[in-house]
Amino acid sequence: MTATILEPSSHTRARTASEYAGPRAESARAVVQRSDFQMIAQHMFSLMMRNVASDGFLVEDPVEQGRFAKPGCIIAAPSYPANSPGVDQDYVFNWTRDAAITAMELVASGMPAKPASGVEPLEDYVRFAAICQGNAIPTLAHACFTIEGNSRPWTEQNDGPALQTLAVLRAFTQLDEPTRDLARQVIGRNLDFLIGAYQQQTTNVWEEHSGYSFFARAVQLRCFREISTNTIGVTVPADVGKRPTGCGAP
């Protein structure tokens, strides 16, 4: 296995609190042993939805006022240096991986559908995923996009298209028919990319190293397996439909 150290100042996540000097502020602590996790989940769901943009809940670019997130954009966090002491990075961007995992949680939450339609946040997610695909530079593995769906200078991370495909597959039954058609297109483009990329090296999940990633290969395998048995009308690529003959096969 080979790995290349990337410049941490370019693409790594924000520093942890322990890396900052000075006294730490104390806050109230939840008593986990006596807490109702169903109730906690409701609070956490509300905090998660704070990061999901819609046409009725706008997220503004903290750098360029007057520029707003497109519906379906899922920001990593509202953290921004100007309003978050102790944070030295801007998290008001859409990471493909983070957005896909959030979308899976939205699917599992059982959100209500609109009359004669689907679940709006999931439909927004699929539409925003398609926008990002159309703007992905240099490849569909580009990991991070602006809140308007444009590529920003960042790394290529091959787990992203696989996770996005898994999220769209899970959301499919909660989409209206036009969005289902778009979902199939999103999945198809991801599969075309993954077939040629899954055996390649990639940037790791913490964006610090480049090499062969167990996590990326694992989610790619899960993606291929679910596609191979899909019933939503997505064509199974020939290589995915074959029985694996070695450790490198999907």
PDB file of N, CA, C and O in Angstrom, residues 144-220:
ATOM      1  N   CYS A 144     -16.419  18.197  -2.685  1.00  0.00           N
ATOM      2  CA  CYS A 144     -17.003  19.341  -1.998  1.00  0.00           C
ATOM      3  C   CYS A 144     -17.481  20.391  -2.995  1.00  0.00           C
ATOM      4  O   CYS A 144     -16.784  20.706  -3.966  1.00  0.00           O
ATOM      5  N   PHE A 145     -18.677  20.926  -2.714  1.00  0.00           N
ATOM      6  CA  PHE A 145     -19.313  21.883  -3.614  1.00  0.00           C
ATOM      7  C   PHE A 145     -19.808  23.091  -2.829  1.00  0.00           C
ATOM      8  O   PHE A 145     -20.085  23.014  -1.629  1.00  0.00           O
ATOM      9  N   THR A 146     -19.940  24.201  -3.534  1.00  0.00           N
ATOM     10  CA  THR A 146     -20.519  25.388  -2.916  1.00  0.00           C
ATOM     11  C   THR A 146     -22.000  25.145  -2.656  1.00  0.00           C
ATOM     12  O   THR A 146     -22.593  24.173  -3.141  1.00  0.00           O
ATOM     13  N   ILE A 147     -22.617  26.070  -1.923  1.00  0.00           N
ATOM     14  CA  ILE A 147     -24.033  25.903  -1.603  1.00  0.00           C
ATOM     15  C   ILE A 147     -24.924  26.089  -2.830  1.00  0.00           C
ATOM     16  O   ILE A 147     -26.114  25.791  -2.776  1.00  0.00           O
ATOM     17  N   GLU A 148     -24.333  26.544  -3.930  1.00  0.00           N
ATOM     18  CA  GLU A 148     -25.079  26.650  -5.182  1.00  0.00           C
ATOM     19  C   GLU A 148     -24.813  25.464  -6.108  1.00  0.00           C
ATOM     20  O   GLU A 148     -25.340  25.407  -7.212  1.00  0.00           O
ATOM     21  N   GLY A 149     -23.967  24.519  -5.656  1.00  0.00           N
ATOM     22  CA  GLY A 149     -23.720  23.319  -6.435  1.00  0.00           C
ATOM     23  C   GLY A 149     -22.560  23.403  -7.398  1.00  0.00           C
ATOM     24  O   GLY A 149     -22.460  22.583  -8.317  1.00  0.00           O
ATOM     25  N   ASN A 150     -21.653  24.347  -7.192  1.00  0.00           N
ATOM     26  CA  ASN A 150     -20.469  24.466  -8.036  1.00  0.00           C
ATOM     27  C   ASN A 150     -19.266  23.830  -7.353  1.00  0.00           C
ATOM     28  O   ASN A 150     -19.151  23.858  -6.121  1.00  0.00           O
ATOM     29  N   SER A 151     -18.353  23.270  -8.150  1.00  0.00           N
ATOM     30  CA  SER A 151     -17.128  22.706  -7.584  1.00  0.00           C
ATOM     31  C   SER A 151     -16.310  23.805  -6.924  1.00  0.00           C
ATOM     32  O   SER A 151     -16.235  24.920  -7.431  1.00  0.00           O
ATOM     33  N   ARG A 152     -15.712  23.472  -5.790  1.00  0.00           N
ATOM     34  CA  ARG A 152     -14.747  24.369  -5.164  1.00  0.00           C
ATOM     35  C   ARG A 152     -13.407  23.641  -5.140  1.00  0.00           C
ATOM     36  O   ARG A 152     -13.370  22.404  -5.251  1.00  0.00           O
ATOM     37  N   PRO A 153     -12.293  24.326  -5.002  1.00  0.00           N
ATOM     38  CA  PRO A 153     -11.002  23.632  -4.962  1.00  0.00           C
ATOM     39  C   PRO A 153     -10.966  22.633  -3.802  1.00  0.00           C
ATOM     40  O   PRO A 153     -11.034  23.017  -2.633  1.00  0.00           O
ATOM     41  N   TRP A 154     -10.881  21.338  -4.130  1.00  0.00           N
ATOM     42  CA  TRP A 154     -10.880  20.297  -3.098  1.00  0.00           C
ATOM     43  C   TRP A 154     -10.334  19.013  -3.696  1.00  0.00           C
ATOM     44  O   TRP A 154      -9.819  19.006  -4.815  1.00  0.00           O
ATOM     45  N   THR A 155     -10.447  17.929  -2.975  1.00  0.00           N
ATOM     46  CA  THR A 155      -9.881  16.654  -3.406  1.00  0.00           C
ATOM     47  C   THR A 155     -10.935  15.765  -4.064  1.00  0.00           C
ATOM     48  O   THR A 155     -12.135  16.008  -3.956  1.00  0.00           O
ATOM     49  N   GLU A 156     -10.438  14.698  -4.731  1.00  0.00           N
ATOM     50  CA  GLU A 156     -11.309  13.675  -5.309  1.00  0.00           C
ATOM     51  C   GLU A 156     -11.393  12.509  -4.322  1.00  0.00           C
ATOM     52  O   GLU A 156     -10.366  12.005  -3.862  1.00  0.00           O
ATOM     53  N   GLN A 157     -12.626  12.088  -3.994  1.00  0.00           N
ATOM     54  CA  GLN A 157     -12.835  11.032  -3.003  1.00  0.00           C
ATOM     55  C   GLN A 157     -13.841  10.033  -3.567  1.00  0.00           C
ATOM     56  O   GLN A 157     -15.034  10.322  -3.661  1.00  0.00           O
ATOM     57  N   ASN A 158     -13.338   8.851  -3.931  1.00  0.00           N
ATOM     58  CA  ASN A 158     -14.125   7.905  -4.712  1.00  0.00           C
ATOM     59  C   ASN A 158     -15.251   7.220  -3.947  1.00  0.00           C
ATOM     60  O   ASN A 158     -16.054   6.497  -4.544  1.00  0.00           O
ATOM     61  N   ASP A 159     -15.327   7.432  -2.644  1.00  0.00           N
ATOM     62  CA  ASP A 159     -16.459   6.869  -1.907  1.00  0.00           C
ATOM     63  C   ASP A 159     -17.731   7.686  -2.128  1.00  0.00           C
ATOM     64  O   ASP A 159     -18.840   7.175  -1.961  1.00  0.00           O
ATOM     65  N   GLY A 160     -17.581   8.965  -2.508  1.00  0.00           N
ATOM     66  CA  GLY A 160     -18.734   9.851  -2.626  1.00  0.00           C
ATOM     67  C   GLY A 160     -19.806   9.368  -3.585  1.00  0.00           C
ATOM     68  O   GLY A 160     -20.985   9.280  -3.213  1.00  0.00           O
ATOM     69  N   PRO A 161     -19.464   9.042  -4.846  1.00  0.00           N
ATOM     70  CA  PRO A 161     -20.495   8.565  -5.770  1.00  0.00           C
ATOM     71  C   PRO A 161     -21.182   7.285  -5.302  1.00  0.00           C
ATOM     72  O   PRO A 161     -22.368   7.082  -5.571  1.00  0.00           O
ATOM     73  N   ALA A 162     -20.447   6.420  -4.599  1.00  0.00           N
ATOM     74  CA  ALA A 162     -21.055   5.185  -4.094  1.00  0.00           C
ATOM     75  C   ALA A 162     -22.059   5.492  -2.987  1.00  0.00           C
ATOM     76  O   ALA A 162     -23.182   4.962  -2.973  1.00  0.00           O
ATOM     77  N   LEU A 163     -21.674   6.345  -2.048  1.00  0.00           N
ATOM     78  CA  LEU A 163     -22.589   6.707  -0.968  1.00  0.00           C
ATOM     79  C   LEU A 163     -23.800   7.466  -1.503  1.00  0.00           C
ATOM     80  O   LEU A 163     -24.930   7.258  -1.046  1.00  0.00           O
ATOM     81  N   GLN A 164     -23.573   8.340  -2.462  1.00  0.00           N
ATOM     82  CA  GLN A 164     -24.687   9.078  -3.054  1.00  0.00           C
ATOM     83  C   GLN A 164     -25.668   8.123  -3.730  1.00  0.00           C
ATOM     84  O   GLN A 164     -26.892   8.274  -3.604  1.00  0.00           O
ATOM     85  N   THR A 165     -25.143   7.123  -4.423  1.00  0.00           N
ATOM     86  CA  THR A 165     -25.999   6.124  -5.067  1.00  0.00           C
ATOM     87  C   THR A 165     -26.810   5.356  -4.036  1.00  0.00           C
ATOM     88  O   THR A 165     -28.016   5.131  -4.212  1.00  0.00           O
ATOM     89  N   LEU A 166     -26.175   4.952  -2.943  1.00  0.00           N
ATOM     90  CA  LEU A 166     -26.891   4.234  -1.888  1.00  0.00           C
ATOM     91  C   LEU A 166     -27.997   5.099  -1.290  1.00  0.00           C
ATOM     92  O   LEU A 166     -29.096   4.616  -1.007  1.00  0.00           O
ATOM     93  N   ALA A 167     -27.713   6.385  -1.104  1.00  0.00           N
ATOM     94  CA  ALA A 167     -28.722   7.289  -0.551  1.00  0.00           C
ATOM     95  C   ALA A 167     -29.910   7.429  -1.496  1.00  0.00           C
ATOM     96  O   ALA A 167     -31.075   7.403  -1.071  1.00  0.00           O
ATOM     97  N   VAL A 168     -29.638   7.573  -2.783  1.00  0.00           N
ATOM     98  CA  VAL A 168     -30.719   7.732  -3.757  1.00  0.00           C
ATOM     99  C   VAL A 168     -31.538   6.443  -3.861  1.00  0.00           C
ATOM    100  O   VAL A 168     -32.771   6.481  -3.979  1.00  0.00           O
ATOM    101  N   LEU A 169     -30.880   5.298  -3.807  1.00  0.00           N
ATOM    102  CA  LEU A 169     -31.605   4.025  -3.816  1.00  0.00           C
ATOM    103  C   LEU A 169     -32.569   3.934  -2.635  1.00  0.00           C
ATOM    104  O   LEU A 169     -33.724   3.508  -2.789  1.00  0.00           O
ATOM    105  N   ARG A 170     -32.120   4.337  -1.464  1.00  0.00           N
ATOM    106  CA  ARG A 170     -32.972   4.275  -0.280  1.00  0.00           C
ATOM    107  C   ARG A 170     -34.129   5.264  -0.366  1.00  0.00           C
ATOM    108  O   ARG A 170     -35.222   5.011   0.135  1.00  0.00           O
ATOM    109  N   ALA A 171     -33.884   6.390  -1.001  1.00  0.00           N
ATOM    110  CA  ALA A 171     -34.907   7.431  -1.087  1.00  0.00           C
ATOM    111  C   ALA A 171     -35.929   7.169  -2.190  1.00  0.00           C
ATOM    112  O   ALA A 171     -36.988   7.808  -2.211  1.00  0.00           O
ATOM    113  N   PHE A 172     -35.649   6.244  -3.079  1.00  0.00           N
ATOM    114  CA  PHE A 172     -36.389   6.131  -4.333  1.00  0.00           C
ATOM    115  C   PHE A 172     -37.899   6.011  -4.133  1.00  0.00           C
ATOM    116  O   PHE A 172     -38.678   6.667  -4.833  1.00  0.00           O
ATOM    117  N   THR A 173     -38.345   5.197  -3.206  1.00  0.00           N
ATOM    118  CA  THR A 173     -39.787   4.992  -3.028  1.00  0.00           C
ATOM    119  C   THR A 173     -40.483   6.216  -2.442  1.00  0.00           C
ATOM    120  O   THR A 173     -41.717   6.283  -2.441  1.00  0.00           O
ATOM    121  N   GLN A 174     -39.711   7.188  -1.953  1.00  0.00           N
ATOM    122  CA  GLN A 174     -40.294   8.389  -1.365  1.00  0.00           C
ATOM    123  C   GLN A 174     -40.217   9.592  -2.313  1.00  0.00           C
ATOM    124  O   GLN A 174     -40.410  10.729  -1.899  1.00  0.00           O
ATOM    125  N   LEU A 175     -39.946   9.319  -3.595  1.00  0.00           N
ATOM    126  CA  LEU A 175     -39.840  10.370  -4.600  1.00  0.00           C
ATOM    127  C   LEU A 175     -41.053  10.350  -5.521  1.00  0.00           C
ATOM    128  O   LEU A 175     -41.665   9.301  -5.733  1.00  0.00           O
ATOM    129  N   ASP A 176     -41.383  11.515  -6.098  1.00  0.00           N
ATOM    130  CA  ASP A 176     -42.426  11.529  -7.118  1.00  0.00           C
ATOM    131  C   ASP A 176     -41.829  11.023  -8.433  1.00  0.00           C
ATOM    132  O   ASP A 176     -40.615  10.827  -8.556  1.00  0.00           O
ATOM    133  N   GLU A 177     -42.683  10.798  -9.431  1.00  0.00           N
ATOM    134  CA  GLU A 177     -42.223  10.145 -10.655  1.00  0.00           C
ATOM    135  C   GLU A 177     -41.171  10.950 -11.416  1.00  0.00           C
ATOM    136  O   GLU A 177     -40.163  10.381 -11.860  1.00  0.00           O
ATOM    137  N   PRO A 178     -41.341  12.273 -11.599  1.00  0.00           N
ATOM    138  CA  PRO A 178     -40.280  13.011 -12.300  1.00  0.00           C
ATOM    139  C   PRO A 178     -38.930  12.929 -11.588  1.00  0.00           C
ATOM    140  O   PRO A 178     -37.882  12.828 -12.234  1.00  0.00           O
ATOM    141  N   THR A 179     -38.955  12.966 -10.254  1.00  0.00           N
ATOM    142  CA  THR A 179     -37.694  12.887  -9.512  1.00  0.00           C
ATOM    143  C   THR A 179     -37.117  11.483  -9.576  1.00  0.00           C
ATOM    144  O   THR A 179     -35.894  11.305  -9.540  1.00  0.00           O
ATOM    145  N   ARG A 180     -37.968  10.470  -9.686  1.00  0.00           N
ATOM    146  CA  ARG A 180     -37.458   9.104  -9.864  1.00  0.00           C
ATOM    147  C   ARG A 180     -36.687   8.982 -11.177  1.00  0.00           C
ATOM    148  O   ARG A 180     -35.644   8.322 -11.235  1.00  0.00           O
ATOM    149  N   ASP A 181     -37.204   9.607 -12.224  1.00  0.00           N
ATOM    150  CA  ASP A 181     -36.486   9.584 -13.504  1.00  0.00           C
ATOM    151  C   ASP A 181     -35.110  10.228 -13.352  1.00  0.00           C
ATOM    152  O   ASP A 181     -34.103   9.712 -13.862  1.00  0.00           O
ATOM    153  N   LEU A 182     -35.060  11.361 -12.653  1.00  0.00           N
ATOM    154  CA  LEU A 182     -33.784  12.034 -12.429  1.00  0.00           C
ATOM    155  C   LEU A 182     -32.875  11.179 -11.549  1.00  0.00           C
ATOM    156  O   LEU A 182     -31.653  11.121 -11.769  1.00  0.00           O
ATOM    157  N   ALA A 183     -33.450  10.501 -10.562  1.00  0.00           N
ATOM    158  CA  ALA A 183     -32.661   9.647  -9.671  1.00  0.00           C
ATOM    159  C   ALA A 183     -31.962   8.539 -10.456  1.00  0.00           C
ATOM    160  O   ALA A 183     -30.791   8.216 -10.195  1.00  0.00           O
ATOM    161  N   ARG A 184     -32.664   7.946 -11.414  1.00  0.00           N
ATOM    162  CA  ARG A 184     -32.039   6.902 -12.238  1.00  0.00           C
ATOM    163  C   ARG A 184     -30.856   7.468 -13.021  1.00  0.00           C
ATOM    164  O   ARG A 184     -29.828   6.800 -13.197  1.00  0.00           O
ATOM    165  N   GLN A 185     -30.997   8.699 -13.495  1.00  0.00           N
ATOM    166  CA  GLN A 185     -29.893   9.324 -14.228  1.00  0.00           C
ATOM    167  C   GLN A 185     -28.690   9.568 -13.316  1.00  0.00           C
ATOM    168  O   GLN A 185     -27.543   9.329 -13.709  1.00  0.00           O
ATOM    169  N   VAL A 186     -28.958  10.055 -12.103  1.00  0.00           N
ATOM    170  CA  VAL A 186     -27.877  10.294 -11.137  1.00  0.00           C
ATOM    171  C   VAL A 186     -27.141   8.989 -10.847  1.00  0.00           C
ATOM    172  O   VAL A 186     -25.904   8.928 -10.851  1.00  0.00           O
ATOM    173  N   ILE A 187     -27.904   7.929 -10.609  1.00  0.00           N
ATOM    174  CA  ILE A 187     -27.297   6.630 -10.315  1.00  0.00           C
ATOM    175  C   ILE A 187     -26.494   6.134 -11.513  1.00  0.00           C
ATOM    176  O   ILE A 187     -25.367   5.638 -11.366  1.00  0.00           O
ATOM    177  N   GLY A 188     -27.052   6.260 -12.708  1.00  0.00           N
ATOM    178  CA  GLY A 188     -26.360   5.781 -13.901  1.00  0.00           C
ATOM    179  C   GLY A 188     -25.021   6.466 -14.113  1.00  0.00           C
ATOM    180  O   GLY A 188     -24.018   5.812 -14.444  1.00  0.00           O
ATOM    181  N   ARG A 189     -24.980   7.785 -13.918  1.00  0.00           N
ATOM    182  CA  ARG A 189     -23.716   8.509 -14.078  1.00  0.00           C
ATOM    183  C   ARG A 189     -22.699   8.069 -13.028  1.00  0.00           C
ATOM    184  O   ARG A 189     -21.505   7.930 -13.320  1.00  0.00           O
ATOM    185  N   ASN A 190     -23.174   7.866 -11.801  1.00  0.00           N
ATOM    186  CA  ASN A 190     -22.264   7.401 -10.753  1.00  0.00           C
ATOM    187  C   ASN A 190     -21.689   6.026 -11.085  1.00  0.00           C
ATOM    188  O   ASN A 190     -20.492   5.765 -10.879  1.00  0.00           O
ATOM    189  N   LEU A 191     -22.532   5.134 -11.586  1.00  0.00           N
ATOM    190  CA  LEU A 191     -22.057   3.787 -11.911  1.00  0.00           C
ATOM    191  C   LEU A 191     -21.027   3.823 -13.032  1.00  0.00           C
ATOM    192  O   LEU A 191     -20.011   3.108 -12.982  1.00  0.00           O
ATOM    193  N   ASP A 192     -21.271   4.633 -14.045  1.00  0.00           N
ATOM    194  CA  ASP A 192     -20.305   4.752 -15.137  1.00  0.00           C
ATOM    195  C   ASP A 192     -18.941   5.179 -14.596  1.00  0.00           C
ATOM    196  O   ASP A 192     -17.899   4.691 -15.052  1.00  0.00           O
ATOM    197  N   PHE A 193     -18.957   6.089 -13.627  1.00  0.00           N
ATOM    198  CA  PHE A 193     -17.695   6.540 -13.035  1.00  0.00           C
ATOM    199  C   PHE A 193     -17.068   5.452 -12.170  1.00  0.00           C
ATOM    200  O   PHE A 193     -15.861   5.166 -12.272  1.00  0.00           O
ATOM    201  N   LEU A 194     -17.862   4.830 -11.310  1.00  0.00           N
ATOM    202  CA  LEU A 194     -17.324   3.881 -10.338  1.00  0.00           C
ATOM    203  C   LEU A 194     -16.708   2.652 -10.994  1.00  0.00           C
ATOM    204  O   LEU A 194     -15.707   2.112 -10.497  1.00  0.00           O
ATOM    205  N   ILE A 195     -17.282   2.201 -12.092  1.00  0.00           N
ATOM    206  CA  ILE A 195     -16.740   1.026 -12.775  1.00  0.00           C
ATOM    207  C   ILE A 195     -15.284   1.255 -13.174  1.00  0.00           C
ATOM    208  O   ILE A 195     -14.452   0.340 -13.127  1.00  0.00           O
ATOM    209  N   GLY A 196     -14.959   2.479 -13.524  1.00  0.00           N
ATOM    210  CA  GLY A 196     -13.587   2.771 -13.917  1.00  0.00           C
ATOM    211  C   GLY A 196     -12.699   3.253 -12.793  1.00  0.00           C
ATOM    212  O   GLY A 196     -11.487   3.386 -12.973  1.00  0.00           O
ATOM    213  N   ALA A 197     -13.286   3.501 -11.610  1.00  0.00           N
ATOM    214  CA  ALA A 197     -12.509   4.143 -10.543  1.00  0.00           C
ATOM    215  C   ALA A 197     -12.341   3.305  -9.284  1.00  0.00           C
ATOM    216  O   ALA A 197     -11.473   3.616  -8.464  1.00  0.00           O
ATOM    217  N   TYR A 198     -13.132   2.242  -9.117  1.00  0.00           N
ATOM    218  CA  TYR A 198     -13.152   1.605  -7.796  1.00  0.00           C
ATOM    219  C   TYR A 198     -11.834   0.942  -7.411  1.00  0.00           C
ATOM    220  O   TYR A 198     -11.550   0.753  -6.224  1.00  0.00           O
ATOM    221  N   GLN A 199     -11.003   0.596  -8.385  1.00  0.00           N
ATOM    222  CA  GLN A 199      -9.723  -0.025  -8.061  1.00  0.00           C
ATOM    223  C   GLN A 199      -8.590   0.990  -7.934  1.00  0.00           C
ATOM    224  O   GLN A 199      -7.454   0.621  -7.675  1.00  0.00           O
ATOM    225  N   GLN A 200      -8.906   2.253  -8.073  1.00  0.00           N
ATOM    226  CA  GLN A 200      -7.876   3.284  -8.024  1.00  0.00           C
ATOM    227  C   GLN A 200      -7.684   3.812  -6.602  1.00  0.00           C
ATOM    228  O   GLN A 200      -8.535   3.636  -5.730  1.00  0.00           O
ATOM    229  N   GLN A 201      -6.562   4.482  -6.390  1.00  0.00           N
ATOM    230  CA  GLN A 201      -6.318   5.152  -5.120  1.00  0.00           C
ATOM    231  C   GLN A 201      -7.210   6.389  -5.015  1.00  0.00           C
ATOM    232  O   GLN A 201      -7.719   6.900  -6.008  1.00  0.00           O
ATOM    233  N   THR A 202      -7.391   6.851  -3.789  1.00  0.00           N
ATOM    234  CA  THR A 202      -8.269   7.989  -3.559  1.00  0.00           C
ATOM    235  C   THR A 202      -7.828   8.722  -2.300  1.00  0.00           C
ATOM    236  O   THR A 202      -7.018   8.215  -1.522  1.00  0.00           O
ATOM    237  N   THR A 203      -8.368   9.901  -2.094  1.00  0.00           N
ATOM    238  CA  THR A 203      -8.129  10.623  -0.846  1.00  0.00           C
ATOM    239  C   THR A 203      -8.984   9.997   0.248  1.00  0.00           C
ATOM    240  O   THR A 203     -10.143   9.646   0.019  1.00  0.00           O
ATOM    241  N   ASN A 204      -8.426   9.872   1.454  1.00  0.00           N
ATOM    242  CA  ASN A 204      -9.151   9.179   2.522  1.00  0.00           C
ATOM    243  C   ASN A 204     -10.232  10.064   3.133  1.00  0.00           C
ATOM    244  O   ASN A 204     -10.364  11.246   2.814  1.00  0.00           O
ATOM    245  N   VAL A 205     -11.024   9.483   4.044  1.00  0.00           N
ATOM    246  CA  VAL A 205     -12.205  10.174   4.560  1.00  0.00           C
ATOM    247  C   VAL A 205     -11.861  11.410   5.381  1.00  0.00           C
ATOM    248  O   VAL A 205     -12.671  12.340   5.474  1.00  0.00           O
ATOM    249  N   TRP A 206     -10.679  11.444   6.007  1.00  0.00           N
ATOM    250  CA  TRP A 206     -10.283  12.625   6.772  1.00  0.00           C
ATOM    251  C   TRP A 206      -9.450  13.588   5.936  1.00  0.00           C
ATOM    252  O   TRP A 206      -8.913  14.560   6.452  1.00  0.00           O
ATOM    253  N   GLU A 207      -9.339  13.289   4.655  1.00  0.00           N
ATOM    254  CA  GLU A 207      -8.760  14.226   3.697  1.00  0.00           C
ATOM    255  C   GLU A 207      -7.316  14.584   4.025  1.00  0.00           C
ATOM    256  O   GLU A 207      -6.872  15.712   3.826  1.00  0.00           O
ATOM    257  N   GLU A 208      -6.578  13.593   4.528  1.00  0.00           N
ATOM    258  CA  GLU A 208      -5.188  13.820   4.911  1.00  0.00           C
ATOM    259  C   GLU A 208      -4.205  12.970   4.113  1.00  0.00           C
ATOM    260  O   GLU A 208      -3.026  13.303   4.040  1.00  0.00           O
ATOM    261  N   HIS A 209      -4.669  11.846   3.557  1.00  0.00           N
ATOM    262  CA  HIS A 209      -3.788  10.925   2.853  1.00  0.00           C
ATOM    263  C   HIS A 209      -4.420  10.500   1.531  1.00  0.00           C
ATOM    264  O   HIS A 209      -5.646  10.516   1.376  1.00  0.00           O
ATOM    265  N   SER A 210      -3.574  10.089   0.614  1.00  0.00           N
ATOM    266  CA  SER A 210      -4.032   9.520  -0.646  1.00  0.00           C
ATOM    267  C   SER A 210      -3.458   8.119  -0.773  1.00  0.00           C
ATOM    268  O   SER A 210      -2.261   7.907  -0.560  1.00  0.00           O
ATOM    269  N   GLY A 211      -4.317   7.149  -1.080  1.00  0.00           N
ATOM    270  CA  GLY A 211      -3.871   5.769  -1.204  1.00  0.00           C
ATOM    271  C   GLY A 211      -5.069   4.866  -1.407  1.00  0.00           C
ATOM    272  O   GLY A 211      -6.154   5.311  -1.787  1.00  0.00           O
ATOM    273  N   TYR A 212      -4.891   3.573  -1.140  1.00  0.00           N
ATOM    274  CA  TYR A 212      -5.997   2.630  -1.227  1.00  0.00           C
ATOM    275  C   TYR A 212      -6.803   2.710   0.065  1.00  0.00           C
ATOM    276  O   TYR A 212      -6.252   2.591   1.156  1.00  0.00           O
ATOM    277  N   SER A 213      -8.099   2.915  -0.070  1.00  0.00           N
ATOM    278  CA  SER A 213      -8.951   3.159   1.093  1.00  0.00           C
ATOM    279  C   SER A 213      -9.886   1.983   1.328  1.00  0.00           C
ATOM    280  O   SER A 213     -10.697   1.638   0.461  1.00  0.00           O
ATOM    281  N   PHE A 214      -9.791   1.379   2.517  1.00  0.00           N
ATOM    282  CA  PHE A 214     -10.700   0.289   2.874  1.00  0.00           C
ATOM    283  C   PHE A 214     -12.137   0.801   2.913  1.00  0.00           C
ATOM    284  O   PHE A 214     -13.063   0.134   2.437  1.00  0.00           O
ATOM    285  N   PHE A 215     -12.332   1.996   3.472  1.00  0.00           N
ATOM    286  CA  PHE A 215     -13.690   2.543   3.563  1.00  0.00           C
ATOM    287  C   PHE A 215     -14.285   2.753   2.177  1.00  0.00           C
ATOM    288  O   PHE A 215     -15.431   2.366   1.912  1.00  0.00           O
ATOM    289  N   ALA A 216     -13.512   3.374   1.286  1.00  0.00           N
ATOM    290  CA  ALA A 216     -14.026   3.626  -0.061  1.00  0.00           C
ATOM    291  C   ALA A 216     -14.373   2.324  -0.762  1.00  0.00           C
ATOM    292  O   ALA A 216     -15.443   2.192  -1.370  1.00  0.00           O
ATOM    293  N   ARG A 217     -13.485   1.332  -0.674  1.00  0.00           N
ATOM    294  CA  ARG A 217     -13.754   0.051  -1.340  1.00  0.00           C
ATOM    295  C   ARG A 217     -14.979  -0.637  -0.733  1.00  0.00           C
ATOM    296  O   ARG A 217     -15.768  -1.270  -1.450  1.00  0.00           O
ATOM    297  N   ALA A 218     -15.165  -0.499   0.577  1.00  0.00           N
ATOM    298  CA  ALA A 218     -16.305  -1.138   1.236  1.00  0.00           C
ATOM    299  C   ALA A 218     -17.632  -0.547   0.765  1.00  0.00           C
ATOM    300  O   ALA A 218     -18.583  -1.277   0.466  1.00  0.00           O
ATOM    301  N   VAL A 219     -17.717   0.787   0.694  1.00  0.00           N
ATOM    302  CA  VAL A 219     -18.988   1.383   0.272  1.00  0.00           C
ATOM    303  C   VAL A 219     -19.211   1.183  -1.228  1.00  0.00           C
ATOM    304  O   VAL A 219     -20.361   1.070  -1.680  1.00  0.00           O
ATOM    305  N   GLN A 220     -18.125   1.107  -1.999  1.00  0.00           N
ATOM    306  CA  GLN A 220     -18.274   0.799  -3.420  1.00  0.00           C
ATOM    307  C   GLN A 220     -18.828  -0.612  -3.602  1.00  0.00           C
ATOM    308  O   GLN A 220     -19.714  -0.842  -4.442  1.00  0.00           O
TER     309      GLN A 220
END
